[in-house]
Coordinates of C-alpha atoms (C1' of nucleotides) in Angstrom, one line a residue:
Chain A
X134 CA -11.3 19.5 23.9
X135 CA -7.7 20.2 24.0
X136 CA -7.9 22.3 21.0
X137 CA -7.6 25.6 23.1
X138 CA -6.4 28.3 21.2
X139 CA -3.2 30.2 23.1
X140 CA -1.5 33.4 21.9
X141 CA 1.6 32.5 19.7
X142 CA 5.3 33.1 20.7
X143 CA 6.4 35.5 17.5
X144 CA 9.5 33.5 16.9
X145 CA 7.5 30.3 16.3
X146 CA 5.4 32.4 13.7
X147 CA 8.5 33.6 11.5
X148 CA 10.3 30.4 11.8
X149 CA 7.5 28.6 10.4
X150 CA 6.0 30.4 7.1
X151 CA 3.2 28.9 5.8
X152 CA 5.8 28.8 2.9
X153 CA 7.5 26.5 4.3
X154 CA 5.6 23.9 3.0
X155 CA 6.1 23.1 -0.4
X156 CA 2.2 22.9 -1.5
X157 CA 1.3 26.1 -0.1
X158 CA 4.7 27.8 -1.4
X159 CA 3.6 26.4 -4.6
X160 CA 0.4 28.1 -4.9
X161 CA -0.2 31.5 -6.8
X162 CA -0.5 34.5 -4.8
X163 CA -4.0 35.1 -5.9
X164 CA -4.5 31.7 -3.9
X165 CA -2.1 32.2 -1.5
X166 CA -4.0 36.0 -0.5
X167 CA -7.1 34.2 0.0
X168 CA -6.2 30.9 1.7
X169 CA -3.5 32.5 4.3
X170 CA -5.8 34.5 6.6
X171 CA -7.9 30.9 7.5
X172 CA -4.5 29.2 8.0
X173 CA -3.8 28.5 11.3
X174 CA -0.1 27.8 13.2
X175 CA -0.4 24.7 15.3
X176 CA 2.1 23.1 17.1
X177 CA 2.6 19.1 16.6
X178 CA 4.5 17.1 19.8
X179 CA 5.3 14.1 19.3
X180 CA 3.1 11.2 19.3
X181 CA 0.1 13.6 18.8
X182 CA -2.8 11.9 17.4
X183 CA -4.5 13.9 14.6
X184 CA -7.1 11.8 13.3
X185 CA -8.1 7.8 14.3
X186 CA -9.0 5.2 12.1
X187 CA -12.8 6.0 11.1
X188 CA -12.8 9.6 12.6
X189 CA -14.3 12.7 11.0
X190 CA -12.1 14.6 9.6
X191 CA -12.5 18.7 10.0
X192 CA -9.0 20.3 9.3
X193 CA -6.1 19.2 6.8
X194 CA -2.9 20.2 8.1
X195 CA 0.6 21.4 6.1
X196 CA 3.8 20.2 8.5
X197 CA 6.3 23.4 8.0
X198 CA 9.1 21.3 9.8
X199 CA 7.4 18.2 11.3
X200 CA 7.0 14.7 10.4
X201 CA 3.6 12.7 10.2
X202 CA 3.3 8.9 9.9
X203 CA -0.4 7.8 8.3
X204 CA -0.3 4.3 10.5
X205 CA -2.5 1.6 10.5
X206 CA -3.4 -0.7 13.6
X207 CA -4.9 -3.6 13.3
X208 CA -7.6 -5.4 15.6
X209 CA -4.7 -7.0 17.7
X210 CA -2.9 -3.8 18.0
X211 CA 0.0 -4.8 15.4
X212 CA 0.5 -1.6 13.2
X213 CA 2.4 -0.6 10.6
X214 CA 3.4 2.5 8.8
X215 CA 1.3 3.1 5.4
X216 CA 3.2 6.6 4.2
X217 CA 4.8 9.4 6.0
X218 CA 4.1 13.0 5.1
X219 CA 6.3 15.8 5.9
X220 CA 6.6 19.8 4.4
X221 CA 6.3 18.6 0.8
X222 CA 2.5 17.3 1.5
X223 CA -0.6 17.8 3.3
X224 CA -2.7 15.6 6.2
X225 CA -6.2 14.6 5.4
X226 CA -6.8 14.0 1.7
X227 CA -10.0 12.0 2.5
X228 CA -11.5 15.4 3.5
X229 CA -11.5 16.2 -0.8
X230 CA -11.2 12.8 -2.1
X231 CA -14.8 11.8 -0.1
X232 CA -16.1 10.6 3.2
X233 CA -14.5 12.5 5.5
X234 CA -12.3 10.0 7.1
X235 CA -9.8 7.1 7.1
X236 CA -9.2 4.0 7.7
X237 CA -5.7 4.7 9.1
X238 CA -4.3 7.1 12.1
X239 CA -2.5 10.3 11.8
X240 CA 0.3 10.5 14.1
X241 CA 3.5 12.5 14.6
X242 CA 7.0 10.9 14.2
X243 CA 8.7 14.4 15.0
X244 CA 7.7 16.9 16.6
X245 CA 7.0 20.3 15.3
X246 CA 4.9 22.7 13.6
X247 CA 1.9 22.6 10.9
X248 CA -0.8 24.8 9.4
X249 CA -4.2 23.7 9.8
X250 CA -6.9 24.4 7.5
X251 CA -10.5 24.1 8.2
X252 CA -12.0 21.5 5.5
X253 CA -14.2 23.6 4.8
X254 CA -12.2 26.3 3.6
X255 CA -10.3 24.1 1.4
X256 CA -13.4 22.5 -0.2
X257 CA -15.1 26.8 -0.9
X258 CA -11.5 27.7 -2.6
X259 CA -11.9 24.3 -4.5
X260 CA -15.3 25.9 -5.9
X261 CA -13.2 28.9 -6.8
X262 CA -11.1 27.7 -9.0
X263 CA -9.1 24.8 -10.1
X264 CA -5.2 25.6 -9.0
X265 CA -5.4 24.2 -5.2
X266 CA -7.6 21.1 -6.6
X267 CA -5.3 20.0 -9.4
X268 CA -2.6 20.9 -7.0
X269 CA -4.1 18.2 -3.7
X270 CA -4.5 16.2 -6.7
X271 CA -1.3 15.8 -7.7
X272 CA 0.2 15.4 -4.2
X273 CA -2.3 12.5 -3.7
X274 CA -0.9 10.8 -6.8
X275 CA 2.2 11.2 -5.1
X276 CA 0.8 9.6 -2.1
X277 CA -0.4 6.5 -3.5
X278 CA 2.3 6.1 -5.3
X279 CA 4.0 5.8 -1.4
X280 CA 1.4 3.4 0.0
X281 CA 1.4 1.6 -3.2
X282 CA 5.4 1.1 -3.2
X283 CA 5.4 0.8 1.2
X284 CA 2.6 -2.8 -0.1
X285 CA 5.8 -3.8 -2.2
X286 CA 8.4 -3.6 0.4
X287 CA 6.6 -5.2 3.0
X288 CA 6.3 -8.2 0.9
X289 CA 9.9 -8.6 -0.8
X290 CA 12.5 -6.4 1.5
X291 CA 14.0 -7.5 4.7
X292 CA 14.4 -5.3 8.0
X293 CA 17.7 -4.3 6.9
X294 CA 16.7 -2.3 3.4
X295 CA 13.3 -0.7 5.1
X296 CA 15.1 1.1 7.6
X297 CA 17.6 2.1 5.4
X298 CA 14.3 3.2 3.5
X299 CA 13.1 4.7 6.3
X300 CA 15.7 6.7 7.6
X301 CA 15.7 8.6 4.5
X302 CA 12.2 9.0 4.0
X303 CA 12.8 11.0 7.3
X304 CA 15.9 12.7 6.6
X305 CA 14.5 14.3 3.3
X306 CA 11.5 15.7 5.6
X307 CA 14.0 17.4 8.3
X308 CA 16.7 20.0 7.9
X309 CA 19.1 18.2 9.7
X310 CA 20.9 14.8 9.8
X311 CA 19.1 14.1 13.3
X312 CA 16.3 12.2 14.2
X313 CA 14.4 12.1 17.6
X314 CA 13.2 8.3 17.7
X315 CA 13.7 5.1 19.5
X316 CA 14.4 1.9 18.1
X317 CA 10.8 0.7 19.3
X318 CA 8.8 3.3 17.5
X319 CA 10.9 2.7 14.5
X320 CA 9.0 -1.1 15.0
X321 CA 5.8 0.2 14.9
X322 CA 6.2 2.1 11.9
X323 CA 7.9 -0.8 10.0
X324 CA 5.5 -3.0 11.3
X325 CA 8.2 -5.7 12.6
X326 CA 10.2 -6.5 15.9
X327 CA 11.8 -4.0 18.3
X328 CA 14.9 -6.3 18.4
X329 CA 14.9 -6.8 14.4
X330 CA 15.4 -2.8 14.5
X331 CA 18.1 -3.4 17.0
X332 CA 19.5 -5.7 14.8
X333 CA 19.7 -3.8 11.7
X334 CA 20.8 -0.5 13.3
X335 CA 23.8 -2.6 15.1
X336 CA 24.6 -3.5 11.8
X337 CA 24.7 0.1 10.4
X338 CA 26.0 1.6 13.3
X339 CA 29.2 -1.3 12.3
X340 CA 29.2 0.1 8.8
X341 CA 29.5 3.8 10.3
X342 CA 26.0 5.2 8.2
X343 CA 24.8 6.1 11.2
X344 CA 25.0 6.9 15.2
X345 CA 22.5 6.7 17.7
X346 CA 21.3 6.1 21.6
X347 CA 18.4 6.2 23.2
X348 CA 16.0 8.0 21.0
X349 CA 18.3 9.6 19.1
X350 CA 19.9 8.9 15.6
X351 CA 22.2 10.4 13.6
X352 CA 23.3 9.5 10.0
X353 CA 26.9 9.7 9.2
X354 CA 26.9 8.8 5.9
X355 CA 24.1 9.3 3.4
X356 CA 24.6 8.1 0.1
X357 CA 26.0 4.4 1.8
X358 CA 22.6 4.4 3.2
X359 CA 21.0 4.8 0.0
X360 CA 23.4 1.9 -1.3
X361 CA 22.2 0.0 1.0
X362 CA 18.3 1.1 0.8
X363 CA 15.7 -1.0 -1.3
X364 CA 15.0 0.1 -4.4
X365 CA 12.0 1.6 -3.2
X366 CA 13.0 5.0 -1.8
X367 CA 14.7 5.9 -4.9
X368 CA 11.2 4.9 -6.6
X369 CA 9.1 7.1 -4.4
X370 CA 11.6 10.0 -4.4
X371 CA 11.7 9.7 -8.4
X372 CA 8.0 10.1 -8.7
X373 CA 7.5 12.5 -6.2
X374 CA 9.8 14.8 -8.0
X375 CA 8.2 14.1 -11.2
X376 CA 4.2 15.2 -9.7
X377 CA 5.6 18.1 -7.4
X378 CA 8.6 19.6 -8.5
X379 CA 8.3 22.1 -6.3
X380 CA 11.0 23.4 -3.4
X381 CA 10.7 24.8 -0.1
X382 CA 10.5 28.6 -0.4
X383 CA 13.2 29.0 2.4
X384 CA 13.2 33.3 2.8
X385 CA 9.8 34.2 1.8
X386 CA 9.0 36.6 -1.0
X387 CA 8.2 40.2 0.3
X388 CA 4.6 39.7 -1.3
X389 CA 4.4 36.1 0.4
X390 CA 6.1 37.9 3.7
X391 CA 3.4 40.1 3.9
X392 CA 0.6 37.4 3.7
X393 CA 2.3 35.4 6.1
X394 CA 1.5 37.6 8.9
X395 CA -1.9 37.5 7.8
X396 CA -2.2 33.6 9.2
X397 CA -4.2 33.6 12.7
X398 CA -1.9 34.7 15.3
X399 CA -3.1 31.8 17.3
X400 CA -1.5 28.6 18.7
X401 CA -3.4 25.6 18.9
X402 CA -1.7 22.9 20.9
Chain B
X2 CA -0.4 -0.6 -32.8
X3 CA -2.5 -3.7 -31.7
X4 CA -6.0 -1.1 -31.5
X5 CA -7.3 -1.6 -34.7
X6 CA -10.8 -1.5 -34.2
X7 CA -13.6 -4.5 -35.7
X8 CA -17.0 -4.0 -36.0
X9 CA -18.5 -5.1 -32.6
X10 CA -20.7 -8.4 -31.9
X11 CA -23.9 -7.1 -30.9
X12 CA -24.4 -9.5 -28.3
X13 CA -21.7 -8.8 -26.4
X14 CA -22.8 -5.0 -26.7
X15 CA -26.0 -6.3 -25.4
X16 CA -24.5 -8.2 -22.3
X17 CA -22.4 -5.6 -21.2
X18 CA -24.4 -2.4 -20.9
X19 CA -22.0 0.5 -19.4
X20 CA -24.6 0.6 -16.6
X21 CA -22.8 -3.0 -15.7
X22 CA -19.7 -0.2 -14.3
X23 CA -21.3 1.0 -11.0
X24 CA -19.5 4.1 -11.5
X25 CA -21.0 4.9 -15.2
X26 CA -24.4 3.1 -13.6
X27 CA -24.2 5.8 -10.5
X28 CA -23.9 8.8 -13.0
X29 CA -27.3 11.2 -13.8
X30 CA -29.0 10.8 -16.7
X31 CA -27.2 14.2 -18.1
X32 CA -23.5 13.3 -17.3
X33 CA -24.8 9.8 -19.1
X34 CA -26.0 11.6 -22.1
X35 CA -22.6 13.1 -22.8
X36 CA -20.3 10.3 -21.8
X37 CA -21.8 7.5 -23.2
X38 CA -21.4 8.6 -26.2
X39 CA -18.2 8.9 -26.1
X40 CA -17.3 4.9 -24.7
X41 CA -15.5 2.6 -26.6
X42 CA -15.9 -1.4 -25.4
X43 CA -13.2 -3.3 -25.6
X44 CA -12.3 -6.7 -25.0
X45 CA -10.2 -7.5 -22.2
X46 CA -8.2 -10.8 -22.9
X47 CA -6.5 -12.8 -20.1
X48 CA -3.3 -11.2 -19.7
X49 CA -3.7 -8.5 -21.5
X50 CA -1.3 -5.5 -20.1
X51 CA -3.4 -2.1 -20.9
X52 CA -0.3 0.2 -19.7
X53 CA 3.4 -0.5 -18.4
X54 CA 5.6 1.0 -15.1
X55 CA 6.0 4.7 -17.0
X56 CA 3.9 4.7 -20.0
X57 CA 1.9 7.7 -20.2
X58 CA -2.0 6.9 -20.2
X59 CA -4.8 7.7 -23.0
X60 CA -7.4 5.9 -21.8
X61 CA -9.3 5.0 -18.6
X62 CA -11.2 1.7 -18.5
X63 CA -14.6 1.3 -16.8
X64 CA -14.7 -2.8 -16.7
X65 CA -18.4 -4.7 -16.9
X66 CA -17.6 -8.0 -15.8
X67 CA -13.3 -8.3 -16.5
X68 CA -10.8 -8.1 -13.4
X69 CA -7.6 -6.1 -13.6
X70 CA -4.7 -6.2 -11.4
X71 CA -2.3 -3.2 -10.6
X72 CA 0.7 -5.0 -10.6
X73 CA 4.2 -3.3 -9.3
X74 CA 6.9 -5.0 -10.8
X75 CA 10.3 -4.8 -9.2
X76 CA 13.7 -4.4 -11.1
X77 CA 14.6 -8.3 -10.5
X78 CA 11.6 -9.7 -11.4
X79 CA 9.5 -10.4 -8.4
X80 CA 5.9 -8.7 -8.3
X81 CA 3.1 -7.7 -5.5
X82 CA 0.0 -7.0 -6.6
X83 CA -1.0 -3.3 -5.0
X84 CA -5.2 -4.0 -6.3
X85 CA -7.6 -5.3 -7.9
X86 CA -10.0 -3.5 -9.6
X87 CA -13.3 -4.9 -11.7
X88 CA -16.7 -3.2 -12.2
X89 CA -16.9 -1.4 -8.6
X90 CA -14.1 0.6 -10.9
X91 CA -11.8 2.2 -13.2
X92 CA -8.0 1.9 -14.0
X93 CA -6.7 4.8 -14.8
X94 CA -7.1 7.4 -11.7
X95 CA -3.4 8.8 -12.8
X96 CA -4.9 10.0 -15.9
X97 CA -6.9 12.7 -13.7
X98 CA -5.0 12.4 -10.6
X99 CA -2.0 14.3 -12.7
X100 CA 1.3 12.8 -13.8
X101 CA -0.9 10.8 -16.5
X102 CA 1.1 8.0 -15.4
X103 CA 1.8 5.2 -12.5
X104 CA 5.1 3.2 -11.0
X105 CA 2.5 0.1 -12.0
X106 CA 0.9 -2.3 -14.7
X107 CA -2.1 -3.0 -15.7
X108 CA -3.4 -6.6 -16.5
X109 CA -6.4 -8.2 -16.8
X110 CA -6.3 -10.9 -14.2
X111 CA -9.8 -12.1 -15.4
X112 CA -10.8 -11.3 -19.2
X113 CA -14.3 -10.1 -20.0
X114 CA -15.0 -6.3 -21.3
X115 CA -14.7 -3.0 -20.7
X116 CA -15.3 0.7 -21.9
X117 CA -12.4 2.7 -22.4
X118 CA -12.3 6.3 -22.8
X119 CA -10.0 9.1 -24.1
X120 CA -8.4 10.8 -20.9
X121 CA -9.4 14.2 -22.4
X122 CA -13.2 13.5 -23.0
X123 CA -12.7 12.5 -19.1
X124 CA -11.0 15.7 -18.7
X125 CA -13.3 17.5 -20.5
X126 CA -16.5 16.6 -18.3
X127 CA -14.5 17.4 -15.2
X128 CA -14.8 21.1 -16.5
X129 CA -17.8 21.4 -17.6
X130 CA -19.7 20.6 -13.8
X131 CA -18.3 18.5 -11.0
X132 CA -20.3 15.3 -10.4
X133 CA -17.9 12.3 -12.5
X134 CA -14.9 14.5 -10.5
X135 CA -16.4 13.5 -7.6
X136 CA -17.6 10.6 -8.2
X137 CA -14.3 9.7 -9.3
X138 CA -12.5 11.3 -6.6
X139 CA -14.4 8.4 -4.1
X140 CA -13.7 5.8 -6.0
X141 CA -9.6 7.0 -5.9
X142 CA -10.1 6.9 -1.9
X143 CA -11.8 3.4 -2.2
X144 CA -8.5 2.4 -4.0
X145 CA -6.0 4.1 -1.5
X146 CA -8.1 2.0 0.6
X147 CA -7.2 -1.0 -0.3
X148 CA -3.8 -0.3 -1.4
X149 CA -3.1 0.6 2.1
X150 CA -5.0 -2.3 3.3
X151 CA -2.3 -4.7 1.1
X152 CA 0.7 -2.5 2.8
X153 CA -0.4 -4.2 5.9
X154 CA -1.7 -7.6 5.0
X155 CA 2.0 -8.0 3.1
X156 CA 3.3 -7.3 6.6
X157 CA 1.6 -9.3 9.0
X158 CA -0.5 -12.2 7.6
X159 CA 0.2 -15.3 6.0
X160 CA 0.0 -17.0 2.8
X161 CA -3.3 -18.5 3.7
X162 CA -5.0 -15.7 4.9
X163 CA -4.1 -13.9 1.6
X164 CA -5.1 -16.0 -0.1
X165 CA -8.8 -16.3 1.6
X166 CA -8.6 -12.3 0.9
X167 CA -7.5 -12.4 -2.8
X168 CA -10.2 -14.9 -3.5
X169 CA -13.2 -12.6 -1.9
X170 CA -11.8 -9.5 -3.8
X171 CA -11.7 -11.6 -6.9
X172 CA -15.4 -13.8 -6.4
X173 CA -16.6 -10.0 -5.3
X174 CA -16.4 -8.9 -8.8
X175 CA -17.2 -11.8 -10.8
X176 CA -21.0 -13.1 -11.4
X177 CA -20.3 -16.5 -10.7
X178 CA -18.1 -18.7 -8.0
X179 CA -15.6 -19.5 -10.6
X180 CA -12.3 -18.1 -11.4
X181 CA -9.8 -19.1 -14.5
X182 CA -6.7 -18.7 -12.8
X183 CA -3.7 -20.6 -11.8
X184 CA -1.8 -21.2 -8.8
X185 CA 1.5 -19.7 -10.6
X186 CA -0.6 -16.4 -11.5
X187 CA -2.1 -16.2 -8.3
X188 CA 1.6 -16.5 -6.2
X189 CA 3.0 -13.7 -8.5
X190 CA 0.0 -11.4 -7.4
X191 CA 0.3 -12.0 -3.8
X192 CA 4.6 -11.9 -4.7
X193 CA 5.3 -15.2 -2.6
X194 CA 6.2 -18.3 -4.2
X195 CA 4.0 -20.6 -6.6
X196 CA 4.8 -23.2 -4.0
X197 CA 3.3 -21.8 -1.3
X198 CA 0.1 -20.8 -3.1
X199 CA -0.2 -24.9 -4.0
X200 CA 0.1 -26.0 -0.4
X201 CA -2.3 -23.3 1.0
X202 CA -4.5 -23.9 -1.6
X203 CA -4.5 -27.9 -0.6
X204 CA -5.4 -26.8 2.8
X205 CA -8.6 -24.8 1.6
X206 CA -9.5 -28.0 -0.9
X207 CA -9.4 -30.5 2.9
X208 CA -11.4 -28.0 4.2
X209 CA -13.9 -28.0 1.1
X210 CA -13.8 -24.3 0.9
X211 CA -12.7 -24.7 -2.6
X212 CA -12.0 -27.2 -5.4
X213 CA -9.8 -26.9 -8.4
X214 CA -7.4 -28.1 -11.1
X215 CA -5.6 -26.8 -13.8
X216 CA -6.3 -23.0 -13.8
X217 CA -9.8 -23.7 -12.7
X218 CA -11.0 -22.7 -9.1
X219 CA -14.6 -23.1 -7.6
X220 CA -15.3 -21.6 -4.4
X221 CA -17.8 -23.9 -2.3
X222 CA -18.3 -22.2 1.3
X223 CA -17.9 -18.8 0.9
X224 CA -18.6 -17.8 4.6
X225 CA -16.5 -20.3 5.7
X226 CA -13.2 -18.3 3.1
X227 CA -14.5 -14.8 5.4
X228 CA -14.2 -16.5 8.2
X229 CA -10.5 -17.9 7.3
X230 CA -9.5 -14.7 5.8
X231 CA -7.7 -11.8 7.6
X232 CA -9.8 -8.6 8.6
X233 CA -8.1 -7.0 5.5
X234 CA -10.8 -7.8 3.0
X235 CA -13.9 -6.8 5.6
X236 CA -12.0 -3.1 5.9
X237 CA -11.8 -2.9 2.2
X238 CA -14.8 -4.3 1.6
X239 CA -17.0 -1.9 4.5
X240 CA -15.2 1.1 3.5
X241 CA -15.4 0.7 -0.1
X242 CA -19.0 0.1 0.3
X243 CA -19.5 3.2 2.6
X244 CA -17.4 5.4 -0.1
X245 CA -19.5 4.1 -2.9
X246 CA -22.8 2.5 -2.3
X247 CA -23.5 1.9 -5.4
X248 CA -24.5 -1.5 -7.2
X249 CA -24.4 -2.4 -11.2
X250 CA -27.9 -2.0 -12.9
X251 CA -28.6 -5.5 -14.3
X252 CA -31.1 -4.0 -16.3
X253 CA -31.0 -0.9 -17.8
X254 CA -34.2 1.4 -17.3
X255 CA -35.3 2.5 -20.1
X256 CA -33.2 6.2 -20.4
X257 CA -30.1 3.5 -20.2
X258 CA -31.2 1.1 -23.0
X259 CA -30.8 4.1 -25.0
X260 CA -27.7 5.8 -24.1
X261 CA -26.3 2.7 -24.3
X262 CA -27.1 2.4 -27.8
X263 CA -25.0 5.7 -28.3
X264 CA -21.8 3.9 -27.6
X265 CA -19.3 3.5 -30.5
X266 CA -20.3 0.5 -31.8
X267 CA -16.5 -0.8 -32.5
X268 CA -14.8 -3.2 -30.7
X269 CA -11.4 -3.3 -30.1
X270 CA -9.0 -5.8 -29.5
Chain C
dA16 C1' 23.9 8.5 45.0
dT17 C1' 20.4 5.8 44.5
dG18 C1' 16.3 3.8 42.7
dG19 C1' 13.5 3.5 39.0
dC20 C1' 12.3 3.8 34.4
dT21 C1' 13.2 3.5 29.6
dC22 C1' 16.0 2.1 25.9
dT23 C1' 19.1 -1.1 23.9
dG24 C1' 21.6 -5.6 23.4
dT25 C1' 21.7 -10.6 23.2
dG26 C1' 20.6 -15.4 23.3
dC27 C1' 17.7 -19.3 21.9
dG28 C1' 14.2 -22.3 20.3
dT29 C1' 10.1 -21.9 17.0
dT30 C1' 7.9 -20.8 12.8
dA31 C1' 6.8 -19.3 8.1
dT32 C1' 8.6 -18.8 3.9
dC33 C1' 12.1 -19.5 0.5
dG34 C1' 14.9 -21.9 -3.2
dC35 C1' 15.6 -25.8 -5.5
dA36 C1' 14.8 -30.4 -7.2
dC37 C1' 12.0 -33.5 -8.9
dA38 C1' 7.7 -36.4 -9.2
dT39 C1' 3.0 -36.7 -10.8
dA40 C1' -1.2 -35.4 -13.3
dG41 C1' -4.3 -33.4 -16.6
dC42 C1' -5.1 -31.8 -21.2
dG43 C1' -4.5 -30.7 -26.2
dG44 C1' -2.5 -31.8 -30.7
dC45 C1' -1.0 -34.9 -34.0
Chain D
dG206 C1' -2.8 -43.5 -28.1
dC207 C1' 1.1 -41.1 -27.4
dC208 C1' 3.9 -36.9 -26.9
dG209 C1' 4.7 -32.8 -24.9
dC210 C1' 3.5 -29.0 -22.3
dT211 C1' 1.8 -26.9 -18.4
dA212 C1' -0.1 -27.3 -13.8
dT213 C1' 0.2 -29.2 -9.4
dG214 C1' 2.2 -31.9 -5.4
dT215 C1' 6.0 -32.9 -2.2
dG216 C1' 10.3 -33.1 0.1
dC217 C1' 14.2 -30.8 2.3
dG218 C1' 17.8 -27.8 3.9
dA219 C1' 18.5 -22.7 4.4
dT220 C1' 17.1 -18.4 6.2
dA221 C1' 14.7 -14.4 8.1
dA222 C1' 11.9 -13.0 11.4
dC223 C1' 9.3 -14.1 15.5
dG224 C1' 8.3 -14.6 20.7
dC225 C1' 10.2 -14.6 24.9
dA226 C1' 13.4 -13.9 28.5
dC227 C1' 16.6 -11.3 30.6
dA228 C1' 20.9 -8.5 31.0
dG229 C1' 23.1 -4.1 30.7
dA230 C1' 23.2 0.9 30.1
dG231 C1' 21.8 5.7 30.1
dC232 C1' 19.0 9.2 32.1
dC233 C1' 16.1 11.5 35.5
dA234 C1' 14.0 12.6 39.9
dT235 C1' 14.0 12.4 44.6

DNA sequence: ATGGCTCTGTGCGTTATCGCACATAGCGGC
DNA sequence: GCCGCTATGTGCGATAACGCACAGAGCCAT
């Protein structure tokens, strides 16, 4: 198992509340005093694998600051991006919606940090009361309203409007206007050609929305690239709002400061 | 408001028990006994639209033997269906999801009946012990399921194979090989053009996997439509099964015949 | 600095699907 | 029986994406 727990470097710990993400910044502290202590810091390179198709789940995981694509790959290895989850949601809803795993793989797009949560735990605080429940619910709603949205653009948008659609799917799940991905992961994700994504980001590199070279992009201009996006990003983003209006809680509170350091001081990587 | 309720026929309350709903059918006798009560059949015309993109929900629907289609709509006109839902079901998992309601329509793709049921009564038997949550809460990753599942197939197979898929989901939850539906109806569900629907379906007809005219389609060789399908509807259709093994009661034991007597006896159109 | 690897750029023939136009066919109503 | 409507069939040029091949360009390690 690679899942060997190492002591954690401090400044990892406070840059990375459990805050941080907006579902567990969202919860009351009465939840927050009891769910905390189980939470553990884990670190998430890129291209980590946290679940394959048809595996048992056992922990969901928050991203504080890193990006996770839910992929599927078909029997001839084609893939193709089904939603991407980043500090606003959580990884592994089929541990509370039922049987345990997915059809699709969890893997990281960029690289960071998350909390993991035993399954467990999450499923004995359900029993306790209703807040973290109607709370994963919600986000799931959220989630399918993704998936459901990613089925429409893969049917009636061309390479052009998805990355656009992409890239900003990404950008609102980093603090920065920098993304650490080459044009060949960008493929997989979109489920079409590397040189299509060439193609595209030739064409908005000529339009000056963004910069980039090898494995590295960064946007220049945000609000041409949502001019330029699909209709669908603004449709996700809209409804996403709507089900979790919540915001990161960027300094903690002192109450939610003092919780934070009771997370397992423990790196898992 | 077009719910004005008539006085039901009782043979079509005889014909479609709630049992008919493998959900309802999967339910304990006690959840049963305070539920049932509380349904309302309906009849599910061809066509009809039971909510809109937006519209905030009131009921959910538990079909016996109709098909509905959640249907995204874009802002120009063009359409993808995201699933398809019949008595394996029920439309309306936003209502208890949270948001109480969906970026989707829902129309009935193949008319029969259904029972609907006021979101709150739903609600209401959440709180009072778990078992329809979870029920409910399988079902919802049965559906993410296949909404994923359509992400991909929109990506990466072709008309035909689609349409081999969309014609197992449909025959899947329908008693008989025969579906009333046209070739227009069927290209706005899969979102490509009526066109292409016609010339894919010709190629199925030469290969007598099917036979048709006017809005009328008969499937002949059914293994030979899995085989010429895409692995998309076997990974719906396995992991659907898996999440909810449960079939429809044809007939209802004895504790069912009279619960099922309990229903409102009103029919609404 | 050089070789090797990865990432990006480009060309070209092929294919699936589209958009449009129009022809044909079945069915119901009068 | 005929009209009109709707459903289906077919042809054809346009287009977007594909598969493949290979060229250049940046970065790293030895």
């Amino acid at each position: 198992m690679p899942d060997s727990p190492k002591v954690i470097a401090a400044s990892s710990l406070a840059a990375n509340p459990p805050t941080q993400n907006h579902l567990l910044g969202a919860l009351s502290t009465e939840v927050q005093q009891r769910l905390f202590p189980h939470l553990e810091l884990v670190s998430m390179p890129l291209a980590k694998i946290l679940y394959e198709s048809g595996d048992t789940l056992r922990y969901v995981y928050f991203p504080t600051n890193c990006i996770v694509s839910l992929l599927y790959v078909m029997e001839n290895g084609a893939s193709a991006e089904i939603s991407v989850v980043g500090n606003e949601g959580i990884i592994g809803v089929a541990l509370f919606m039922g049987g345990e795993s997915t059809t699709s793989r969890a893997i990281v797009q960029s690289s960071g940090y998350a909390y993991r949560l035993l399954g467990q735990r999450l499923k004995d605080e359900f029993n306790l009361h209703g807040e973290l429940l109607y709370l994963m619910l919600r986000y799931s709603q959220a989630l399918i309203t993704q998936m459901a949205q990613t089925a429409v653009c893969n049917r009636h948008h061309n390479i052009d409007q998805q990355l656009c659609r992409w890239l900003l799917l990404s950008l609102d799940r980093l603090t920065d206007n920098h993304l650490v991905m080459t044009q060949e992961l960008i493929a997989n994700m979109l489920g079409v050609r590397r040189e299509g994504v060439t193609e595209a980001a030739g064409r908005l590199h000529k339009l000056k929305v963004i910069e980039y070279s090898r494995g590295h992009i960064t946007v220049l201009d945000r609000p041409k690239l949502e001019k330029l996006s699909c209709e669908c990003y603004a449709v996700v983003k809209a409804e996403t709002d709507r089900l979790l209006p919540y915001k990161a809680i960027p300094s903690a509170t002192q109450k939610s400061a003092a919780l934070h350091h009771q997370c397992k001081h423990t790196l898992y990587l």
